[in-house]
Tab-separated table of C-alpha atoms and ligand atoms in Angstrom:
chain	number	residue	atom	x	y	z
A	1037	MET	CA	103.016	112.097	115.392
A	1038	ASP	CA	103.599	113.491	111.864
A	1039	LYS	CA	107.304	112.720	112.203
A	1040	PHE	CA	106.636	109.004	112.919
A	1041	ILE	CA	103.887	108.414	110.337
A	1042	GLY	CA	105.510	107.201	107.116
A	1043	SER	CA	108.326	105.432	108.980
A	1044	HIS	CA	109.639	102.345	107.213
A	1045	MET	CA	111.773	100.262	109.571
A	1046	ILE	CA	113.582	96.937	109.715
A	1047	TYR	CA	114.502	95.516	113.113
A	1048	THR	CA	115.967	92.348	114.574
A	1049	TYR	CA	114.664	91.031	117.879
A	1050	GLU	CA	117.148	89.678	120.408
A	1051	ASN	CA	115.796	86.184	119.645
A	1052	GLY	CA	116.958	86.674	116.030
A	1053	TRP	CA	113.551	87.272	114.419
A	1054	GLU	CA	113.694	89.971	111.723
A	1055	TYR	CA	110.654	92.142	110.959
A	1056	GLU	CA	109.840	95.054	108.651
A	1057	ILE	CA	107.081	97.595	109.267
A	1058	TYR	CA	105.685	100.558	107.378
A	1059	ILE	CA	103.574	103.041	109.360
A	1060	LYS	CA	101.278	103.812	106.436
A	1061	ASN	CA	99.071	106.413	108.107
A	1062	GLU	CA	97.621	107.286	111.529
A	1063	ASP	CA	95.815	103.938	111.914
A	1064	THR	CA	97.272	101.547	109.337
A	1065	ILE	CA	100.451	99.482	108.902
A	1066	ASP	CA	101.915	97.139	106.272
A	1067	TYR	CA	104.511	94.572	107.334
A	1068	ARG	CA	106.739	91.669	106.305
A	1069	ILE	CA	108.236	89.023	108.567
A	1070	HIS	CA	111.656	88.013	107.256
A	1071	SER	CA	112.662	85.341	109.758
A	1072	GLY	CA	111.564	83.562	112.902
A	1073	MET	CA	108.574	81.409	113.802
A	1074	VAL	CA	106.344	82.990	111.128
A	1075	GLY	CA	109.033	84.132	108.687
A	1076	GLY	CA	107.541	84.619	105.211
A	1077	ARG	CA	104.260	86.032	106.481
A	1078	TRP	CA	103.227	89.451	105.150
A	1079	VAL	CA	100.248	91.720	105.616
A	1080	ARG	CA	98.930	94.972	104.171
A	1081	ASP	CA	96.451	97.449	105.625
A	1082	GLN	CA	96.312	96.105	109.173
A	1083	LYS	CA	94.363	98.559	111.351
A	1084	VAL	CA	96.223	99.533	114.526
A	1085	ASN	CA	96.110	101.893	117.478
A	1086	LEU	CA	98.992	104.348	117.205
A	1087	VAL	CA	99.945	106.810	119.951
A	1088	LYS	CA	102.906	108.990	120.890
A	1089	LEU	CA	103.776	108.185	124.531
A	1090	VAL	CA	106.359	110.950	125.024
A	1091	GLU	CA	108.691	112.766	122.623
A	1092	ASN	CA	110.283	110.186	120.243
A	1093	VAL	CA	108.486	107.172	121.769
A	1094	TYR	CA	105.576	105.619	119.878
A	1095	LYS	CA	103.288	102.689	120.611
A	1096	VAL	CA	101.580	100.553	117.953
A	1097	SER	CA	99.043	97.923	119.096
A	1098	TRP	CA	96.584	95.674	117.321
A	1099	THR	CA	94.846	92.329	117.147
A	1100	GLU	CA	95.260	90.131	114.049
A	1101	PRO	CA	92.608	88.081	112.223
A	1102	THR	CA	94.595	85.052	113.500
A	1103	GLY	CA	93.892	86.101	117.105
A	1104	THR	CA	97.524	87.116	117.641
A	1105	ASP	CA	97.830	90.337	119.662
A	1106	VAL	CA	100.821	92.638	119.256
A	1107	ALA	CA	102.086	95.732	121.122
A	1108	LEU	CA	105.205	97.503	119.857
A	1109	ASN	CA	107.082	100.451	121.380
A	1110	PHE	CA	109.431	102.302	119.042
A	1111	MET	CA	112.298	104.566	120.155
A	1112	PRO	CA	113.651	105.609	116.737
A	1113	GLU	CA	116.173	108.083	118.172
A	1114	GLU	CA	117.801	105.195	120.080
A	1115	LYS	CA	117.400	102.776	117.120
A	1116	ARG	CA	115.621	100.478	119.583
A	1117	MET	CA	112.156	99.047	120.013
A	1118	HIS	CA	110.375	96.583	122.281
A	1119	GLY	CA	107.677	94.243	121.079
A	1120	ILE	CA	105.403	91.806	122.835
A	1121	ILE	CA	103.484	89.258	120.805
A	1122	PHE	CA	100.686	87.130	122.283
A	1123	PHE	CA	100.269	84.127	119.985
A	1124	PRO	CA	97.225	81.858	120.308
A	1125	LYS	CA	98.303	78.264	120.981
A	1126	TRP	CA	97.301	77.250	117.437
A	1127	VAL	CA	99.687	79.709	115.731
A	1128	HIS	CA	102.565	78.322	117.801
A	1129	GLU	CA	101.579	74.767	116.823
A	1130	HIS	CA	100.735	75.484	113.147
A	1131	PRO	CA	102.710	78.610	112.199
A	1132	GLU	CA	102.713	77.511	108.530
A	1133	ILE	CA	98.985	78.262	108.250
A	1134	THR	CA	99.753	81.956	108.852
A	1135	VAL	CA	102.874	82.120	106.642
A	1136	ARG	CA	101.452	83.658	103.468
A	1137	TYR	CA	100.053	86.947	102.150
A	1138	GLN	CA	97.332	87.143	104.778
A	1139	ASN	CA	95.109	89.596	102.881
A	1140	ASP	CA	94.180	86.835	100.399
A	1141	PHE	CA	93.390	84.350	103.200
A	1142	ILE	CA	91.266	86.146	105.808
A	1143	PRO	CA	88.578	83.392	105.846
A	1144	LEU	CA	91.305	80.743	106.452
A	1145	MET	CA	92.591	82.743	109.449
A	1146	GLU	CA	89.072	83.108	110.857
A	1147	GLU	CA	88.293	79.398	110.357
A	1148	SER	CA	91.614	78.335	111.915
A	1149	ARG	CA	91.159	80.463	115.039
A	1150	GLU	CA	87.810	78.708	115.666
A	1151	LYS	CA	89.019	75.225	114.711
A	1152	TYR	CA	92.210	75.124	116.806
A	1153	GLU	CA	93.079	76.006	120.413
A	1154	THR	CA	93.714	79.510	121.738
A	1155	TYR	CA	95.039	78.793	125.236
A	1156	PRO	CA	97.541	78.838	126.771
A	1157	LYS	CA	98.918	81.692	124.702
A	1158	TYR	CA	102.570	81.766	123.664
A	1159	VAL	CA	103.964	85.142	124.816
A	1160	VAL	CA	107.112	86.568	123.209
A	1161	PRO	CA	108.479	89.802	124.782
A	1162	GLU	CA	111.707	91.025	123.132
A	1163	PHE	CA	113.802	94.130	122.555
A	1164	ALA	CA	115.082	94.740	119.034
A	1165	ASP	CA	117.703	96.831	117.254
A	1166	ILE	CA	116.396	98.963	114.394
A	1167	THR	CA	118.761	98.291	111.469
A	1168	PHE	CA	117.064	100.499	108.861
A	1169	ILE	CA	114.824	103.550	109.056
A	1170	GLU	CA	113.529	105.971	106.447
A	1171	ASN	CA	110.404	108.032	105.959
A	1172	ALA	CA	108.506	106.704	102.924
A	1173	GLY	CA	105.628	109.198	103.124
A	1174	VAL	CA	101.955	108.564	103.816
A	1175	ASN	CA	99.880	105.871	102.042
A	1176	ASN	CA	102.727	104.582	99.883
A	1177	GLU	CA	101.100	101.526	98.238
A	1178	GLN	CA	104.256	100.405	96.413
A	1179	LEU	CA	106.552	100.035	99.416
A	1180	ILE	CA	105.250	96.743	100.823
A	1181	SER	CA	103.845	95.223	97.635
A	1182	GLN	CA	105.874	92.057	97.121
A	1183	ALA	CA	106.498	88.891	99.123
A	1184	PRO	CA	109.581	88.681	101.355
A	1185	TYR	CA	112.526	86.693	99.959
A	1186	ALA	CA	115.883	85.634	101.430
A	1187	GLY	CA	118.241	88.606	101.303
A	1188	MET	CA	115.470	91.192	100.868
A	1189	THR	CA	116.354	93.185	103.986
A	1190	ASP	CA	120.008	93.392	102.858
A	1191	ASP	CA	118.779	94.692	99.496
A	1192	ILE	CA	116.594	97.315	101.200
A	1193	ARG	CA	119.463	98.433	103.462
A	1194	ALA	CA	121.753	98.632	100.415
A	1195	GLY	CA	119.189	100.743	98.536
A	1196	LYS	CA	118.875	98.009	95.875
A	1197	LEU	CA	115.121	97.617	96.161
A	1198	GLN	CA	113.633	100.758	94.695
A	1199	VAL	CA	109.862	101.009	94.633
B	1697	FER	C1	106.078	92.662	115.078
B	1697	FER	C2	105.726	91.575	115.825
B	1697	FER	C3	104.641	90.783	115.430
B	1697	FER	C4	105.351	92.960	113.932
B	1697	FER	C5	104.274	92.186	113.539
B	1697	FER	C6	103.920	91.082	114.286
B	1697	FER	C7	105.189	94.395	112.082
B	1697	FER	C8	102.815	90.249	113.830
B	1697	FER	C9	102.736	88.942	114.180
B	1697	FER	C10	101.729	88.063	113.618
B	1697	FER	O1	100.664	88.499	113.225
B	1697	FER	O2	101.994	86.889	113.528
B	1697	FER	O3	107.140	93.454	115.383
B	1697	FER	O4	105.774	94.049	113.257
């Protein structure tokens, strides 16, 4: 697992949604969502379950304060991953409530998941191509420390965003 921990990746799902993840340590991720239904959303210090399934295949799973459940399988050697996201009905209907720096709005997420409907869930299973991968070390607090902006992933891939 040591090889995977510290991975900083950008990937584009086959539906066009672009995401960025940093595997901060053995049970924590930071991430930014650059496009798609909840583009602009970003989160630090989300607790996850992280396991190595077989050599070079890793699974990251968690449940969000919004009630969204996520399971991701990474195959870094193939530059591919597969993600499945289970959105509560309310996130599909009011994605804008979740599009923010979530860490500063945990009570709003918890209120919204009680106030609005959960079912039926909106399930999004997609493969993605990994377009950037580096190892940024463990517990790097600078890496995901600013809001996503248009063109940010191009800047990261071009090495223009040094942290
Ligand atoms: C991902 C798919 C979904 C991901 C995060 C999410 C970091 C989170 C979704 C949400 O909470 O709305 O690949 O990677």
